[in-house]
């Protein structure tokens, strides 16, 4: 394939990586795999524009994107809309989509796997037309991100500490709001503290990522209106990978979902793939089964166990 790689030099692991040496290794690995590749290292605020230029370049077969979850989410949306094959280099803190694809979390090992990988059609989801590869959430998670964004931190460890402080703040001040839903004809109204809609259902890991993104459905999770003690119990269950065992949590799978927030105000927020965004009073969510092409490990290659990077115990992605 003819590929262009966009690496976010401000993204996680890349901040402390010799990017000239990394690009040289990337070019060698992909050439050895029979590909033609050009590497471009850009600042974080230039990543989306750079990837959109790749999509507009004639004759390009694929985009290799390196960075954190935000970079990878944006790359997936661009690749999906343009029909490009996406290869991801997980250089962030959580690297949730990379975990779902069972890619190595080491940025150097990832090059070898992608260069020798195969193309797989996987699912991507959307909320009011905006794509996401991990989850859409409102309530506890969005309030936690909002609290964390008011703090200052300059490193991965600082981000983890800020996340922990923000999670504690949310525990003592949980949101409660009303939602009306239509889940493929099943309608209901609930007062909740959290909503999460995932690209395929979450597996049994405290980081709450899908074990497979080829199932063709959304995971729809709600947590009833919670007290501080209820939030603490939910957090405990998430940390032990047993979220759906919590008595306040309801979980179903659907292919389409309509949400309406009757008491929504202009300052309401949601989180999509880790990014805090304004939320409309009405949200339409869909799964787009098999519409995203990604590079994954060839089945016959020996598996490299996906390990959490040292110091990656970030606060769990709340509902």
PDB file of C-alpha atoms in Angstrom:
ATOM      1  CA  UNK A   1       0.000   0.000   0.000  1.00  0.00           C
ATOM      2  CA  UNK A   2       0.928   3.636  -0.414  1.00  0.00           C
ATOM      3  CA  UNK A   3       0.777   5.145   3.073  1.00  0.00           C
ATOM      4  CA  UNK A   4       1.304   8.430   4.872  1.00  0.00           C
ATOM      5  CA  UNK A   5       1.990   8.458   8.610  1.00  0.00           C
ATOM      6  CA  UNK A   6       1.001  11.388  10.821  1.00  0.00           C
ATOM      7  CA  UNK A   7       2.636  11.341  14.255  1.00  0.00           C
ATOM      8  CA  UNK A   8       1.483  13.721  16.988  1.00  0.00           C
ATOM      9  CA  UNK A   9       4.721  14.866  18.585  1.00  0.00           C
ATOM     10  CA  UNK A  10       2.754  16.217  21.573  1.00  0.00           C
ATOM     11  CA  UNK A  11       1.015  12.894  22.204  1.00  0.00           C
ATOM     12  CA  UNK A  12       2.073  10.936  25.290  1.00  0.00           C
ATOM     13  CA  UNK A  13       5.028   8.664  24.550  1.00  0.00           C
ATOM     14  CA  UNK A  14       6.125  10.724  21.538  1.00  0.00           C
ATOM     15  CA  UNK A  15       6.986  13.661  23.823  1.00  0.00           C
ATOM     16  CA  UNK A  16      10.048  11.767  25.021  1.00  0.00           C
ATOM     17  CA  UNK A  17      10.844   9.920  21.783  1.00  0.00           C
ATOM     18  CA  UNK A  18      13.533  10.796  19.243  1.00  0.00           C
ATOM     19  CA  UNK A  19      11.053  11.314  16.410  1.00  0.00           C
ATOM     20  CA  UNK A  20      13.714  11.441  13.710  1.00  0.00           C
ATOM     21  CA  UNK A  21      14.900   7.981  14.736  1.00  0.00           C
ATOM     22  CA  UNK A  22      11.325   6.776  15.081  1.00  0.00           C
ATOM     23  CA  UNK A  23      10.391   7.902  11.577  1.00  0.00           C
ATOM     24  CA  UNK A  24      13.486   6.234  10.168  1.00  0.00           C
ATOM     25  CA  UNK A  25      12.486   2.977  11.865  1.00  0.00           C
ATOM     26  CA  UNK A  26       8.898   3.322  10.637  1.00  0.00           C
ATOM     27  CA  UNK A  27      10.022   3.856   7.063  1.00  0.00           C
ATOM     28  CA  UNK A  28      12.324   0.838   7.228  1.00  0.00           C
ATOM     29  CA  UNK A  29       9.684  -1.418   8.788  1.00  0.00           C
ATOM     30  CA  UNK A  30       7.015  -0.561   6.217  1.00  0.00           C
ATOM     31  CA  UNK A  31       9.443  -0.801   3.305  1.00  0.00           C
ATOM     32  CA  UNK A  32      10.409  -4.261   4.556  1.00  0.00           C
ATOM     33  CA  UNK A  33       6.695  -5.085   4.598  1.00  0.00           C
ATOM     34  CA  UNK A  34       6.368  -4.095   0.947  1.00  0.00           C
ATOM     35  CA  UNK A  35       4.760  -0.681   1.486  1.00  0.00           C
ATOM     36  CA  UNK A  36       5.573   2.842   0.345  1.00  0.00           C
ATOM     37  CA  UNK A  37       5.355   5.254   3.292  1.00  0.00           C
ATOM     38  CA  UNK A  38       6.021   8.901   4.083  1.00  0.00           C
ATOM     39  CA  UNK A  39       6.250  10.037   7.715  1.00  0.00           C
ATOM     40  CA  UNK A  40       5.191  13.473   8.938  1.00  0.00           C
ATOM     41  CA  UNK A  41       5.629  14.682  12.510  1.00  0.00           C
ATOM     42  CA  UNK A  42       3.275  17.503  13.471  1.00  0.00           C
ATOM     43  CA  UNK A  43       2.199  19.444  16.556  1.00  0.00           C
ATOM     44  CA  UNK A  44      -0.947  18.406  18.377  1.00  0.00           C
ATOM     45  CA  UNK A  45      -2.956  21.379  17.139  1.00  0.00           C
ATOM     46  CA  UNK A  46      -2.058  20.515  13.530  1.00  0.00           C
ATOM     47  CA  UNK A  47      -2.867  16.793  13.607  1.00  0.00           C
ATOM     48  CA  UNK A  48      -6.432  16.856  12.308  1.00  0.00           C
ATOM     49  CA  UNK A  49      -5.604  19.208   9.445  1.00  0.00           C
ATOM     50  CA  UNK A  50      -2.599  17.064   8.513  1.00  0.00           C
ATOM     51  CA  UNK A  51      -4.694  13.892   8.464  1.00  0.00           C
ATOM     52  CA  UNK A  52      -7.402  15.552   6.390  1.00  0.00           C
ATOM     53  CA  UNK A  53      -4.738  16.503   3.838  1.00  0.00           C
ATOM     54  CA  UNK A  54      -3.745  12.839   3.662  1.00  0.00           C
ATOM     55  CA  UNK A  55      -7.356  11.912   2.904  1.00  0.00           C
ATOM     56  CA  UNK A  56      -7.403  14.458   0.081  1.00  0.00           C
ATOM     57  CA  UNK A  57      -4.153  13.163  -1.458  1.00  0.00           C
ATOM     58  CA  UNK A  58      -4.734  11.169  -4.676  1.00  0.00           C
ATOM     59  CA  UNK A  59      -3.375   7.634  -4.789  1.00  0.00           C
ATOM     60  CA  UNK A  60      -3.061   7.129  -1.022  1.00  0.00           C
ATOM     61  CA  UNK A  61      -4.291   3.786   0.302  1.00  0.00           C
ATOM     62  CA  UNK A  62      -3.899   4.251   4.033  1.00  0.00           C
ATOM     63  CA  UNK A  63      -3.259   6.541   6.969  1.00  0.00           C
ATOM     64  CA  UNK A  64      -0.954   5.577   9.829  1.00  0.00           C
ATOM     65  CA  UNK A  65      -1.831   7.688  12.872  1.00  0.00           C
ATOM     66  CA  UNK A  66       0.274   7.941  16.002  1.00  0.00           C
ATOM     67  CA  UNK A  67      -0.858   9.620  19.204  1.00  0.00           C
ATOM     68  CA  UNK A  68      -3.295   9.374  22.084  1.00  0.00           C
ATOM     69  CA  UNK A  69      -6.951   8.375  22.034  1.00  0.00           C
ATOM     70  CA  UNK A  70      -8.057  11.770  20.719  1.00  0.00           C
ATOM     71  CA  UNK A  71      -5.709  11.565  17.757  1.00  0.00           C
ATOM     72  CA  UNK A  72      -6.740   7.980  17.007  1.00  0.00           C
ATOM     73  CA  UNK A  73     -10.443   8.815  17.224  1.00  0.00           C
ATOM     74  CA  UNK A  74     -10.040  11.699  14.777  1.00  0.00           C
ATOM     75  CA  UNK A  75      -7.973   9.500  12.453  1.00  0.00           C
ATOM     76  CA  UNK A  76     -10.647   6.782  12.502  1.00  0.00           C
ATOM     77  CA  UNK A  77     -13.336   9.275  11.511  1.00  0.00           C
ATOM     78  CA  UNK A  78     -11.239  10.606   8.644  1.00  0.00           C
ATOM     79  CA  UNK A  79     -10.314   7.111   7.434  1.00  0.00           C
ATOM     80  CA  UNK A  80     -13.953   6.005   7.656  1.00  0.00           C
ATOM     81  CA  UNK A  81     -15.269   8.934   5.628  1.00  0.00           C
ATOM     82  CA  UNK A  82     -12.531   8.689   3.004  1.00  0.00           C
ATOM     83  CA  UNK A  83     -12.337   4.904   2.715  1.00  0.00           C
ATOM     84  CA  UNK A  84      -8.669   4.762   3.737  1.00  0.00           C
ATOM     85  CA  UNK A  85      -7.145   1.885   5.670  1.00  0.00           C
ATOM     86  CA  UNK A  86      -6.124   2.994   9.163  1.00  0.00           C
ATOM     87  CA  UNK A  87      -3.067   1.858  11.089  1.00  0.00           C
ATOM     88  CA  UNK A  88      -2.716   3.097  14.655  1.00  0.00           C
ATOM     89  CA  UNK A  89       0.388   3.615  16.763  1.00  0.00           C
ATOM     90  CA  UNK A  90      -0.773   3.878  20.392  1.00  0.00           C
ATOM     91  CA  UNK A  91       1.273   6.665  21.970  1.00  0.00           C
ATOM     92  CA  UNK A  92      -1.249   7.872  24.561  1.00  0.00           C
ATOM     93  CA  UNK A  93      -2.128   7.052  28.147  1.00  0.00           C
ATOM     94  CA  UNK A  94      -5.069   4.667  27.768  1.00  0.00           C
ATOM     95  CA  UNK A  95      -4.879   3.527  24.118  1.00  0.00           C
ATOM     96  CA  UNK A  96      -8.340   1.975  24.320  1.00  0.00           C
ATOM     97  CA  UNK A  97      -8.970   1.311  20.628  1.00  0.00           C
ATOM     98  CA  UNK A  98      -5.530  -0.269  20.294  1.00  0.00           C
ATOM     99  CA  UNK A  99      -6.446  -2.603  23.155  1.00  0.00           C
ATOM    100  CA  UNK A 100      -9.682  -3.558  21.408  1.00  0.00           C
ATOM    101  CA  UNK A 101      -7.694  -4.332  18.244  1.00  0.00           C
ATOM    102  CA  UNK A 102      -5.189  -6.317  20.331  1.00  0.00           C
ATOM    103  CA  UNK A 103      -2.248  -4.284  19.088  1.00  0.00           C
ATOM    104  CA  UNK A 104       0.951  -4.024  21.133  1.00  0.00           C
ATOM    105  CA  UNK A 105       1.079  -0.885  23.259  1.00  0.00           C
ATOM    106  CA  UNK A 106       4.802  -0.417  22.681  1.00  0.00           C
ATOM    107  CA  UNK A 107       5.215   2.143  19.885  1.00  0.00           C
ATOM    108  CA  UNK A 108       8.231   0.324  18.397  1.00  0.00           C
ATOM    109  CA  UNK A 109       6.575  -3.103  18.404  1.00  0.00           C
ATOM    110  CA  UNK A 110       3.460  -1.574  16.845  1.00  0.00           C
ATOM    111  CA  UNK A 111       5.438  -0.637  13.724  1.00  0.00           C
ATOM    112  CA  UNK A 112       6.425  -4.244  13.055  1.00  0.00           C
ATOM    113  CA  UNK A 113       2.882  -5.523  13.567  1.00  0.00           C
ATOM    114  CA  UNK A 114       1.291  -2.897  11.312  1.00  0.00           C
ATOM    115  CA  UNK A 115       3.901  -3.296   8.566  1.00  0.00           C
ATOM    116  CA  UNK A 116       3.280  -7.043   8.419  1.00  0.00           C
ATOM    117  CA  UNK A 117      -0.418  -6.826   9.286  1.00  0.00           C
ATOM    118  CA  UNK A 118      -3.602  -7.573   7.425  1.00  0.00           C
ATOM    119  CA  UNK A 119      -6.629  -5.380   6.730  1.00  0.00           C
ATOM    120  CA  UNK A 120      -9.701  -6.094   8.847  1.00  0.00           C
ATOM    121  CA  UNK A 121     -13.157  -4.510   8.537  1.00  0.00           C
ATOM    122  CA  UNK A 122     -14.305  -3.375  11.993  1.00  0.00           C
ATOM    123  CA  UNK A 123     -17.186  -1.378  13.432  1.00  0.00           C
ATOM    124  CA  UNK A 124     -17.315   2.347  14.064  1.00  0.00           C
ATOM    125  CA  UNK A 125     -20.138   4.222  15.798  1.00  0.00           C
ATOM    126  CA  UNK A 126     -21.595   7.698  15.485  1.00  0.00           C
ATOM    127  CA  UNK A 127     -23.554  10.203  17.567  1.00  0.00           C
ATOM    128  CA  UNK A 128     -25.485  12.738  15.474  1.00  0.00           C
ATOM    129  CA  UNK A 129     -23.139  11.923  12.612  1.00  0.00           C
ATOM    130  CA  UNK A 130     -19.901  12.384  14.566  1.00  0.00           C
ATOM    131  CA  UNK A 131     -17.894   9.174  14.700  1.00  0.00           C
ATOM    132  CA  UNK A 132     -16.394   7.478  17.736  1.00  0.00           C
ATOM    133  CA  UNK A 133     -14.475   4.250  18.176  1.00  0.00           C
ATOM    134  CA  UNK A 134     -14.724   3.819  21.949  1.00  0.00           C
ATOM    135  CA  UNK A 135     -17.647   5.461  23.701  1.00  0.00           C
ATOM    136  CA  UNK A 136     -20.142   8.277  24.027  1.00  0.00           C
ATOM    137  CA  UNK A 137     -20.967   9.149  27.631  1.00  0.00           C
ATOM    138  CA  UNK A 138     -22.823  11.689  29.741  1.00  0.00           C
ATOM    139  CA  UNK A 139     -23.169  12.255  33.454  1.00  0.00           C
ATOM    140  CA  UNK A 140     -20.442  10.970  35.779  1.00  0.00           C
ATOM    141  CA  UNK A 141     -17.760  10.722  33.096  1.00  0.00           C
ATOM    142  CA  UNK A 142     -18.400  14.141  31.574  1.00  0.00           C
ATOM    143  CA  UNK A 143     -18.433  15.800  35.005  1.00  0.00           C
ATOM    144  CA  UNK A 144     -15.149  14.105  35.896  1.00  0.00           C
ATOM    145  CA  UNK A 145     -13.511  15.313  32.666  1.00  0.00           C
ATOM    146  CA  UNK A 146     -14.881  18.783  33.291  1.00  0.00           C
ATOM    147  CA  UNK A 147     -13.376  18.861  36.785  1.00  0.00           C
ATOM    148  CA  UNK A 148     -10.056  17.529  35.488  1.00  0.00           C
ATOM    149  CA  UNK A 149      -9.886  20.128  32.720  1.00  0.00           C
ATOM    150  CA  UNK A 150      -9.907  22.857  35.355  1.00  0.00           C
ATOM    151  CA  UNK A 151      -6.684  21.462  36.815  1.00  0.00           C
ATOM    152  CA  UNK A 152      -3.174  21.918  35.489  1.00  0.00           C
ATOM    153  CA  UNK A 153      -0.781  19.065  34.752  1.00  0.00           C
ATOM    154  CA  UNK A 154       2.213  18.666  32.466  1.00  0.00           C
ATOM    155  CA  UNK A 155       2.845  14.926  32.396  1.00  0.00           C
ATOM    156  CA  UNK A 156       1.119  11.560  32.223  1.00  0.00           C
ATOM    157  CA  UNK A 157       1.550  11.153  35.984  1.00  0.00           C
ATOM    158  CA  UNK A 158       0.102  14.612  36.513  1.00  0.00           C
ATOM    159  CA  UNK A 159      -2.887  13.688  34.356  1.00  0.00           C
ATOM    160  CA  UNK A 160      -3.480  10.551  36.413  1.00  0.00           C
ATOM    161  CA  UNK A 161      -3.363  12.526  39.646  1.00  0.00           C
ATOM    162  CA  UNK A 162      -5.756  15.113  38.233  1.00  0.00           C
ATOM    163  CA  UNK A 163      -8.103  12.324  37.118  1.00  0.00           C
ATOM    164  CA  UNK A 164      -8.074  10.807  40.595  1.00  0.00           C
ATOM    165  CA  UNK A 165      -8.873  14.160  42.223  1.00  0.00           C
ATOM    166  CA  UNK A 166     -11.629  14.805  39.684  1.00  0.00           C
ATOM    167  CA  UNK A 167     -13.132  11.343  40.274  1.00  0.00           C
ATOM    168  CA  UNK A 168     -13.190  12.009  44.011  1.00  0.00           C
ATOM    169  CA  UNK A 169     -14.918  15.337  43.406  1.00  0.00           C
ATOM    170  CA  UNK A 170     -17.605  13.663  41.285  1.00  0.00           C
ATOM    171  CA  UNK A 171     -18.115  10.985  43.929  1.00  0.00           C
ATOM    172  CA  UNK A 172     -19.194  13.636  46.428  1.00  0.00           C
ATOM    173  CA  UNK A 173     -21.267  15.550  43.860  1.00  0.00           C
ATOM    174  CA  UNK A 174     -22.815  13.048  41.425  1.00  0.00           C
ATOM    175  CA  UNK A 175     -25.044  14.404  38.656  1.00  0.00           C
ATOM    176  CA  UNK A 176     -28.658  13.322  38.369  1.00  0.00           C
ATOM    177  CA  UNK A 177     -30.644  13.933  35.186  1.00  0.00           C
ATOM    178  CA  UNK A 178     -33.564  12.583  33.205  1.00  0.00           C
ATOM    179  CA  UNK A 179     -33.273  10.779  29.890  1.00  0.00           C
ATOM    180  CA  UNK A 180     -35.852   9.434  27.480  1.00  0.00           C
ATOM    181  CA  UNK A 181     -34.676   6.653  25.186  1.00  0.00           C
ATOM    182  CA  UNK A 182     -35.829   4.643  22.218  1.00  0.00           C
ATOM    183  CA  UNK A 183     -33.726   1.504  21.894  1.00  0.00           C
ATOM    184  CA  UNK A 184     -34.955  -0.112  18.672  1.00  0.00           C
ATOM    185  CA  UNK A 185     -38.597   0.376  19.612  1.00  0.00           C
ATOM    186  CA  UNK A 186     -38.169  -0.182  23.350  1.00  0.00           C
ATOM    187  CA  UNK A 187     -38.962   3.168  24.943  1.00  0.00           C
ATOM    188  CA  UNK A 188     -38.411   4.360  28.460  1.00  0.00           C
ATOM    189  CA  UNK A 189     -37.765   7.286  30.783  1.00  0.00           C
ATOM    190  CA  UNK A 190     -35.197   7.130  33.550  1.00  0.00           C
ATOM    191  CA  UNK A 191     -33.565   9.351  36.101  1.00  0.00           C
ATOM    192  CA  UNK A 192     -29.874   8.497  35.948  1.00  0.00           C
ATOM    193  CA  UNK A 193     -26.409   9.574  37.015  1.00  0.00           C
ATOM    194  CA  UNK A 194     -24.625   8.164  33.997  1.00  0.00           C
ATOM    195  CA  UNK A 195     -25.092   6.983  30.428  1.00  0.00           C
ATOM    196  CA  UNK A 196     -22.518   5.245  28.266  1.00  0.00           C
ATOM    197  CA  UNK A 197     -22.862   3.992  24.710  1.00  0.00           C
ATOM    198  CA  UNK A 198     -19.933   1.946  23.452  1.00  0.00           C
ATOM    199  CA  UNK A 199     -18.707   0.660  20.109  1.00  0.00           C
ATOM    200  CA  UNK A 200     -19.609  -2.973  20.932  1.00  0.00           C
ATOM    201  CA  UNK A 201     -20.038  -3.951  24.578  1.00  0.00           C
ATOM    202  CA  UNK A 202     -17.311  -3.527  27.168  1.00  0.00           C
ATOM    203  CA  UNK A 203     -15.274  -6.532  28.235  1.00  0.00           C
ATOM    204  CA  UNK A 204     -14.391  -7.477  31.784  1.00  0.00           C
ATOM    205  CA  UNK A 205     -11.518  -5.041  32.257  1.00  0.00           C
ATOM    206  CA  UNK A 206     -11.424  -2.062  34.591  1.00  0.00           C
ATOM    207  CA  UNK A 207     -10.393   0.175  31.683  1.00  0.00           C
ATOM    208  CA  UNK A 208     -13.764  -0.539  30.057  1.00  0.00           C
ATOM    209  CA  UNK A 209     -12.909  -1.242  26.424  1.00  0.00           C
ATOM    210  CA  UNK A 210     -14.516  -3.632  23.960  1.00  0.00           C
ATOM    211  CA  UNK A 211     -12.823  -6.993  23.593  1.00  0.00           C
ATOM    212  CA  UNK A 212     -14.016  -7.099  19.980  1.00  0.00           C
ATOM    213  CA  UNK A 213     -15.156  -4.381  17.577  1.00  0.00           C
ATOM    214  CA  UNK A 214     -16.686  -6.671  14.975  1.00  0.00           C
ATOM    215  CA  UNK A 215     -19.935  -7.597  16.748  1.00  0.00           C
ATOM    216  CA  UNK A 216     -22.061  -5.072  14.889  1.00  0.00           C
ATOM    217  CA  UNK A 217     -23.797  -3.481  17.871  1.00  0.00           C
ATOM    218  CA  UNK A 218     -23.664  -0.754  20.516  1.00  0.00           C
ATOM    219  CA  UNK A 219     -23.425  -1.363  24.236  1.00  0.00           C
ATOM    220  CA  UNK A 220     -25.996   0.802  26.052  1.00  0.00           C
ATOM    221  CA  UNK A 221     -25.368   1.295  29.770  1.00  0.00           C
ATOM    222  CA  UNK A 222     -27.236   3.396  32.312  1.00  0.00           C
ATOM    223  CA  UNK A 223     -26.623   3.897  36.015  1.00  0.00           C
ATOM    224  CA  UNK A 224     -29.596   4.894  38.160  1.00  0.00           C
ATOM    225  CA  UNK A 225     -29.535   8.132  40.163  1.00  0.00           C
ATOM    226  CA  UNK A 226     -26.714   7.595  42.643  1.00  0.00           C
ATOM    227  CA  UNK A 227     -25.756   8.844  46.075  1.00  0.00           C
ATOM    228  CA  UNK A 228     -22.067   9.366  46.932  1.00  0.00           C
ATOM    229  CA  UNK A 229     -22.057   5.879  48.455  1.00  0.00           C
ATOM    230  CA  UNK A 230     -23.629   4.506  45.283  1.00  0.00           C
ATOM    231  CA  UNK A 231     -20.887   6.116  43.167  1.00  0.00           C
ATOM    232  CA  UNK A 232     -18.257   4.575  45.444  1.00  0.00           C
ATOM    233  CA  UNK A 233     -19.807   1.129  45.011  1.00  0.00           C
ATOM    234  CA  UNK A 234     -19.992   1.565  41.231  1.00  0.00           C
ATOM    235  CA  UNK A 235     -16.353   2.673  41.122  1.00  0.00           C
ATOM    236  CA  UNK A 236     -15.357  -0.412  43.102  1.00  0.00           C
ATOM    237  CA  UNK A 237     -17.225  -2.685  40.697  1.00  0.00           C
ATOM    238  CA  UNK A 238     -15.624  -0.985  37.689  1.00  0.00           C
ATOM    239  CA  UNK A 239     -12.160  -1.400  39.204  1.00  0.00           C
ATOM    240  CA  UNK A 240     -12.730  -5.136  39.616  1.00  0.00           C
ATOM    241  CA  UNK A 241     -14.119  -5.484  36.096  1.00  0.00           C
ATOM    242  CA  UNK A 242     -17.645  -6.279  37.285  1.00  0.00           C
ATOM    243  CA  UNK A 243     -19.531  -3.116  36.355  1.00  0.00           C
ATOM    244  CA  UNK A 244     -22.627  -4.887  35.068  1.00  0.00           C
ATOM    245  CA  UNK A 245     -22.955  -6.745  38.381  1.00  0.00           C
ATOM    246  CA  UNK A 246     -23.728  -3.431  40.058  1.00  0.00           C
ATOM    247  CA  UNK A 247     -27.404  -3.261  41.002  1.00  0.00           C
ATOM    248  CA  UNK A 248     -27.736   0.299  39.678  1.00  0.00           C
ATOM    249  CA  UNK A 249     -26.463  -0.579  36.183  1.00  0.00           C
ATOM    250  CA  UNK A 250     -28.633  -1.676  33.267  1.00  0.00           C
ATOM    251  CA  UNK A 251     -26.902  -2.968  30.133  1.00  0.00           C
ATOM    252  CA  UNK A 252     -28.315  -3.937  26.734  1.00  0.00           C
ATOM    253  CA  UNK A 253     -27.014  -4.176  23.164  1.00  0.00           C
ATOM    254  CA  UNK A 254     -28.636  -2.365  20.219  1.00  0.00           C
ATOM    255  CA  UNK A 255     -27.755  -1.219  16.712  1.00  0.00           C
ATOM    256  CA  UNK A 256     -29.511   2.153  16.932  1.00  0.00           C
ATOM    257  CA  UNK A 257     -30.452   4.339  19.872  1.00  0.00           C
ATOM    258  CA  UNK A 258     -32.284   7.631  20.289  1.00  0.00           C
ATOM    259  CA  UNK A 259     -31.719   9.718  23.429  1.00  0.00           C
ATOM    260  CA  UNK A 260     -33.657  12.794  24.522  1.00  0.00           C
ATOM    261  CA  UNK A 261     -32.702  14.979  27.470  1.00  0.00           C
ATOM    262  CA  UNK A 262     -35.872  16.932  28.367  1.00  0.00           C
ATOM    263  CA  UNK A 263     -34.198  19.210  30.882  1.00  0.00           C
ATOM    264  CA  UNK A 264     -31.074  19.872  28.838  1.00  0.00           C
ATOM    265  CA  UNK A 265     -29.556  23.341  29.064  1.00  0.00           C
ATOM    266  CA  UNK A 266     -27.029  25.076  26.868  1.00  0.00           C
ATOM    267  CA  UNK A 267     -24.135  24.119  29.126  1.00  0.00           C
ATOM    268  CA  UNK A 268     -24.748  20.366  29.013  1.00  0.00           C
ATOM    269  CA  UNK A 269     -21.722  18.284  28.020  1.00  0.00           C
ATOM    270  CA  UNK A 270     -20.924  14.787  26.801  1.00  0.00           C
ATOM    271  CA  UNK A 271     -17.675  12.899  26.272  1.00  0.00           C
ATOM    272  CA  UNK A 272     -16.781  11.223  22.990  1.00  0.00           C
ATOM    273  CA  UNK A 273     -13.589   9.192  22.952  1.00  0.00           C
ATOM    274  CA  UNK A 274     -12.233  11.241  25.838  1.00  0.00           C
ATOM    275  CA  UNK A 275     -13.090  14.678  24.426  1.00  0.00           C
ATOM    276  CA  UNK A 276     -15.516  16.920  26.315  1.00  0.00           C
ATOM    277  CA  UNK A 277     -18.071  18.345  23.883  1.00  0.00           C
ATOM    278  CA  UNK A 278     -21.367  20.268  23.913  1.00  0.00           C
ATOM    279  CA  UNK A 279     -24.341  17.915  23.750  1.00  0.00           C
ATOM    280  CA  UNK A 280     -27.607  18.377  21.909  1.00  0.00           C
ATOM    281  CA  UNK A 281     -30.922  17.667  23.684  1.00  0.00           C
ATOM    282  CA  UNK A 282     -31.510  14.903  21.123  1.00  0.00           C
ATOM    283  CA  UNK A 283     -28.792  12.406  20.254  1.00  0.00           C
ATOM    284  CA  UNK A 284     -29.038   9.694  17.589  1.00  0.00           C
ATOM    285  CA  UNK A 285     -26.487   6.887  17.934  1.00  0.00           C
ATOM    286  CA  UNK A 286     -25.755   4.200  15.363  1.00  0.00           C
ATOM    287  CA  UNK A 287     -23.311   1.388  14.748  1.00  0.00           C
ATOM    288  CA  UNK A 288     -21.714   1.224  11.306  1.00  0.00           C
ATOM    289  CA  UNK A 289     -20.814  -2.439  11.129  1.00  0.00           C
ATOM    290  CA  UNK A 290     -17.656  -3.313   9.222  1.00  0.00           C
ATOM    291  CA  UNK A 291     -17.265   0.145   7.692  1.00  0.00           C
ATOM    292  CA  UNK A 292     -13.791   0.978   9.056  1.00  0.00           C
ATOM    293  CA  UNK A 293     -10.726  -0.734   7.583  1.00  0.00           C
ATOM    294  CA  UNK A 294      -7.842  -1.181  10.018  1.00  0.00           C
ATOM    295  CA  UNK A 295      -4.460  -2.860  10.042  1.00  0.00           C
ATOM    296  CA  UNK A 296      -4.241  -5.637  12.627  1.00  0.00           C
ATOM    297  CA  UNK A 297      -1.867  -8.445  13.460  1.00  0.00           C
ATOM    298  CA  UNK A 298      -1.811 -11.357  11.037  1.00  0.00           C
ATOM    299  CA  UNK A 299      -3.418 -14.381  12.742  1.00  0.00           C
ATOM    300  CA  UNK A 300      -0.455 -16.660  12.142  1.00  0.00           C
ATOM    301  CA  UNK A 301       2.004 -14.340  13.870  1.00  0.00           C
ATOM    302  CA  UNK A 302       2.851 -15.098  17.509  1.00  0.00           C
ATOM    303  CA  UNK A 303       0.773 -12.919  19.815  1.00  0.00           C
ATOM    304  CA  UNK A 304       2.461 -10.184  21.742  1.00  0.00           C
ATOM    305  CA  UNK A 305       0.659  -9.941  25.024  1.00  0.00           C
ATOM    306  CA  UNK A 306      -0.972  -6.554  25.412  1.00  0.00           C
ATOM    307  CA  UNK A 307       0.328  -5.138  28.663  1.00  0.00           C
ATOM    308  CA  UNK A 308      -0.595  -1.882  30.332  1.00  0.00           C
ATOM    309  CA  UNK A 309       2.274   0.542  30.059  1.00  0.00           C
ATOM    310  CA  UNK A 310       4.027   1.304  33.304  1.00  0.00           C
ATOM    311  CA  UNK A 311       2.207   4.033  35.150  1.00  0.00           C
ATOM    312  CA  UNK A 312      -0.954   3.801  33.039  1.00  0.00           C
ATOM    313  CA  UNK A 313      -3.388   3.184  35.861  1.00  0.00           C
ATOM    314  CA  UNK A 314      -5.406   6.251  34.973  1.00  0.00           C
ATOM    315  CA  UNK A 315      -8.776   6.744  36.607  1.00  0.00           C
ATOM    316  CA  UNK A 316     -11.277   4.303  35.033  1.00  0.00           C
ATOM    317  CA  UNK A 317     -13.436   5.633  32.251  1.00  0.00           C
ATOM    318  CA  UNK A 318     -16.619   6.252  34.211  1.00  0.00           C
ATOM    319  CA  UNK A 319     -20.013   5.597  32.707  1.00  0.00           C
TER     320      UNK A 319
END
